[in-house]
Amino acid sequence: MRFEFRPAPMRFPSSAGLEPEALASAWGDWTWQMRRSLTHRSDFEAYFELSPSERRGFELSGFQVRCTPYYAALASETAAGDEFDPLRLILMPRAEESAEQVTQEQWDPLGERRNLKTPRLVHRYPDRVLFLVTDFCSVYCRYCTRKHFTGGELAFAREPEYREALEYIRAQTGIREVILSGGDPLTLSDAILDRVLSDLRKIEHVEIIRLGTRMPVVCPMRVTEDLVRMLKRHKPVYVMTHFNHPRELTQEAAVALEKFVDHGHPVFNQMVLLNGVNNDARIVQALSRRLLYLRVKPYYMFQCDPSRGTDHLRTSVEDSLRVQRELWGRLSGLALPQLSLDIPDGGGKAGLVPQFEIQCEGDEQQGTRRTYVGWDGVESVYISPPRSRWRAPLDASAYEEEWRSLRHAQSRDAQHSEG
Ligand code: SF4
């Protein structure tokens, strides 16, 4: 028997003047979810009993507030009066966002503005770029790391900015991957996305396109048959989702994820560890197992960046490492996400791994004797041999040439079969 996930509730305030039948047909339309999104405090009051801290949050937050009816219904399902509900902490502004005493908070913690090569293109690593195709999201997550750009009401790049970004990618032949981000690229229409992907596919050195999106979480009806078929014409397109809590994996979200995978799009999940949301190994474990069952690889578990207004949500590094250590024994490698921290100001990613090695004797020339303690306390020694003089033969230019001709042959075949 096929396992079914729990469907999300379908709740819309009766005062909004929609009959149950009309609601049932509108609910599954993603454009309706966009149009009827909650943006004002009064919209949220129709779903939640706001606490004093949340009411202050609406007055003081310097970051936009927005939520789809779908995600609001999901977040208000268990306890409309519980201000510490995990999903509610993700979507609702709180007074703590504007606290005066903060540990380390910035509008641009990753130093992306410094690496902007055009107004919409961040180029930090030699082989990949981040293309900020829109700054719009259907839900503004309170922990967002890109508050310097997201939610500025700029939407899709203006024509000159769009062309400038494409020109840059075309000119930089070392770029292999383009990550479509923002904002959320899946808030754009199929037609606009199709245009962006077609333009990128005309650039020969672009091999991989990644799509970073939270729409399968907050508006899974966005993932239509038309969308996944269109994406398939531009393969390989990797989909990077952003589930943070097992409750977000509803039947609707599961159907959306399966559509991607069934059409050949590899899906990876990146989550953020957050206080009161998922900072317990059992929660991450439940999320990871469900994702893996749906053929989604739990990829990264991020330490929350010191983005403005996130001090109350950020876990301590020690807490994050404790979660990772517990997961080590409970999850298979396939289901285990990697804990990672972005070094502020553009330092790139640093993997955070629990300390398993407790002693190291000797040196590399002579060989070392290393003592480890596993996740459940088993202690043993690994004797590392001395450094070898044998090096693997390397002919990088030949590999490169071979790969280029393979790709040419593949794209010729693809054009032939489409024609
Ligand atoms: S979906 Fe991503 S870009 Fe948009 S608010 Fe959330 S974290 Fe920020």
GROMACS .gro file of C-alpha atoms in nm, residues 86-249:
model
  164
   86PRO     CA    1   0.756   2.612   1.490
   87LEU     CA    2   0.602   2.718   1.157
   88ARG     CA    3   0.472   3.037   1.311
   89LEU     CA    4   0.824   3.130   1.427
   90ILE     CA    5   0.934   3.102   1.064
   91LEU     CA    6   0.670   3.332   0.919
   92MET     CA    7   0.565   3.580   1.190
   93PRO     CA    8   0.759   3.896   1.279
   94ARG     CA    9   0.838   3.938   1.649
   95ALA     CA   10   0.956   4.224   1.870
   96GLU     CA   11   1.292   4.044   1.906
   97GLU     CA   12   1.368   4.126   1.541
   98SER     CA   13   1.433   4.483   1.638
   99ALA     CA   14   1.619   4.416   1.963
  100GLU     CA   15   1.882   4.677   2.044
  101GLN     CA   16   2.135   4.443   2.202
  102VAL     CA   17   2.247   4.198   1.937
  103THR     CA   18   2.534   3.951   1.908
  104GLN     CA   19   2.624   4.007   1.544
  105GLU     CA   20   2.366   4.112   1.290
  106GLN     CA   21   2.399   4.244   0.938
  107TRP     CA   22   2.175   4.311   0.639
  108ASP     CA   23   2.424   4.128   0.416
  109PRO     CA   24   2.599   3.867   0.635
  110LEU     CA   25   2.747   3.678   0.338
  111GLY     CA   26   2.904   3.990   0.187
  112GLU     CA   27   2.714   3.929  -0.138
  113ARG     CA   28   2.699   4.295  -0.232
  114ARG     CA   29   3.077   4.296  -0.249
  115ASN     CA   30   3.065   4.016  -0.506
  116LEU     CA   31   2.790   4.164  -0.724
  117LYS     CA   32   2.930   4.172  -1.079
  118THR     CA   33   2.610   4.314  -1.223
  119PRO     CA   34   2.303   4.433  -1.027
  120ARG     CA   35   2.157   4.080  -1.041
  121LEU     CA   36   2.461   3.856  -1.043
  122VAL     CA   37   2.677   3.740  -0.751
  123HIS     CA   38   3.005   3.576  -0.854
  124ARG     CA   39   3.200   3.445  -0.558
  125TYR     CA   40   3.334   3.105  -0.671
  126PRO     CA   41   3.513   3.054  -1.005
  127ASP     CA   42   3.274   2.794  -1.149
  128ARG     CA   43   2.929   2.917  -1.039
  129VAL     CA   44   2.717   3.227  -1.015
  130LEU     CA   45   2.405   3.325  -0.830
  131PHE     CA   46   2.149   3.486  -1.060
  132LEU     CA   47   1.901   3.694  -0.857
  133VAL     CA   48   1.614   3.667  -1.103
  134THR     CA   49   1.353   3.811  -0.867
  135ASP     CA   50   1.347   3.954  -0.516
  136PHE     CA   51   0.991   3.838  -0.454
  137CYS     CA   52   0.895   3.546  -0.224
  138SER     CA   53   0.551   3.412  -0.141
  139VAL     CA   54   0.652   3.384   0.227
  140TYR     CA   55   0.920   3.603   0.381
  141CYS     CA   56   1.111   3.377   0.620
  142ARG     CA   57   1.215   3.570   0.929
  143TYR     CA   58   1.566   3.418   0.919
  144CYS     CA   59   1.631   3.511   0.553
  145THR     CA   60   1.998   3.567   0.483
  146ARG     CA   61   1.939   3.797   0.188
  147LYS     CA   62   1.745   4.077   0.356
  148HIS     CA   63   1.964   4.330   0.172
  149PHE     CA   64   1.784   4.233  -0.150
  150THR     CA   65   1.479   4.015  -0.086
  151GLY     CA   66   1.139   4.179  -0.053
  152GLY     CA   67   1.240   4.509  -0.209
  153GLU     CA   68   0.947   4.496  -0.454
  154LEU     CA   69   1.182   4.482  -0.754
  155ALA     CA   70   1.040   4.155  -0.895
  156PHE     CA   71   1.187   4.021  -1.221
  157ALA     CA   72   1.506   4.188  -1.337
  158ARG     CA   73   1.455   4.489  -1.562
  159GLU     CA   74   1.551   4.421  -1.925
  160PRO     CA   75   1.892   4.597  -1.917
  161GLU     CA   76   1.983   4.424  -1.588
  162TYR     CA   77   1.876   4.088  -1.724
  163ARG     CA   78   2.082   4.131  -2.041
  164GLU     CA   79   2.382   4.252  -1.844
  165ALA     CA   80   2.371   3.938  -1.628
  166LEU     CA   81   2.350   3.712  -1.936
  167GLU     CA   82   2.637   3.898  -2.102
  168TYR     CA   83   2.852   3.846  -1.796
  169ILE     CA   84   2.778   3.472  -1.784
  170ARG     CA   85   2.850   3.443  -2.157
  171ALA     CA   86   3.183   3.621  -2.121
  172GLN     CA   87   3.306   3.418  -1.822
  173THR     CA   88   3.377   3.081  -1.976
  174GLY     CA   89   3.479   2.926  -1.644
  175ILE     CA   90   3.118   2.937  -1.519
  176ARG     CA   91   2.968   2.587  -1.514
  177GLU     CA   92   2.670   2.633  -1.284
  178VAL     CA   93   2.406   2.900  -1.263
  179ILE     CA   94   2.197   2.909  -0.947
  180LEU     CA   95   1.863   3.081  -1.001
  181SER     CA   96   1.770   3.243  -0.676
  182GLY     CA   97   1.644   3.567  -0.530
  183GLY     CA   98   1.380   3.583  -0.396
  184ASP     CA   99   1.208   3.272  -0.520
  185PRO     CA  100   1.237   3.196  -0.894
  186LEU     CA  101   0.924   2.979  -0.887
  187THR     CA  102   0.713   3.287  -0.812
  188LEU     CA  103   0.783   3.380  -1.176
  189SER     CA  104   0.551   3.258  -1.449
  190ASP     CA  105   0.638   2.954  -1.662
  191ALA     CA  106   0.685   3.183  -1.963
  192ILE     CA  107   0.945   3.400  -1.789
  193LEU     CA  108   1.127   3.099  -1.647
  194ASP     CA  109   1.126   2.934  -1.988
  195ARG     CA  110   1.287   3.242  -2.137
  196VAL     CA  111   1.558   3.256  -1.867
  197LEU     CA  112   1.638   2.886  -1.904
  198SER     CA  113   1.640   2.902  -2.285
  199ASP     CA  114   1.882   3.196  -2.275
  200LEU     CA  115   2.110   3.014  -2.032
  201ARG     CA  116   2.105   2.696  -2.238
  202LYS     CA  117   2.232   2.892  -2.538
  203ILE     CA  118   2.555   2.952  -2.343
  204GLU     CA  119   2.769   2.653  -2.415
  205HIS     CA  120   2.981   2.647  -2.099
  206VAL     CA  121   2.678   2.647  -1.865
  207GLU     CA  122   2.634   2.282  -1.770
  208ILE     CA  123   2.417   2.279  -1.459
  209ILE     CA  124   2.124   2.500  -1.363
  210ARG     CA  125   2.006   2.501  -1.006
  211LEU     CA  126   1.673   2.637  -0.893
  212GLY     CA  127   1.657   2.745  -0.528
  213THR     CA  128   1.295   2.752  -0.415
  214ARG     CA  129   1.071   2.737  -0.111
  215MET     CA  130   0.753   2.714  -0.320
  216PRO     CA  131   0.712   2.335  -0.272
  217VAL     CA  132   0.696   2.415   0.103
  218VAL     CA  133   0.475   2.721   0.111
  219CYS     CA  134   0.277   2.686  -0.213
  220PRO     CA  135   0.313   2.330  -0.348
  221MET     CA  136   0.034   2.386  -0.604
  222ARG     CA  137   0.297   2.587  -0.798
  223VAL     CA  138   0.455   2.259  -0.913
  224THR     CA  139   0.230   2.180  -1.208
  225GLU     CA  140   0.274   1.928  -1.488
  226ASP     CA  141   0.337   2.218  -1.727
  227LEU     CA  142   0.617   2.350  -1.507
  228VAL     CA  143   0.804   2.020  -1.468
  229ARG     CA  144   0.772   1.944  -1.841
  230MET     CA  145   0.904   2.286  -1.931
  231LEU     CA  146   1.200   2.241  -1.691
  232LYS     CA  147   1.274   1.906  -1.850
  233ARG     CA  148   1.339   2.073  -2.185
  234HIS     CA  149   1.630   2.253  -2.018
  235LYS     CA  150   1.780   1.961  -1.827
  236PRO     CA  151   1.981   1.911  -1.620
  237VAL     CA  152   1.795   2.133  -1.374
  238TYR     CA  153   1.861   2.059  -1.007
  239VAL     CA  154   1.593   2.168  -0.762
  240MET     CA  155   1.707   2.290  -0.420
  241THR     CA  156   1.415   2.293  -0.177
  242HIS     CA  157   1.401   2.436   0.171
  243PHE     CA  158   1.197   2.226   0.415
  244ASN     CA  159   1.276   2.298   0.779
  245HIS     CA  160   1.022   2.090   0.968
  246PRO     CA  161   0.847   1.754   0.912
  247ARG     CA  162   0.506   1.923   0.942
  248GLU     CA  163   0.583   2.108   0.619
  249LEU     CA  164   0.587   1.776   0.435
   0.00000   0.00000   0.00000
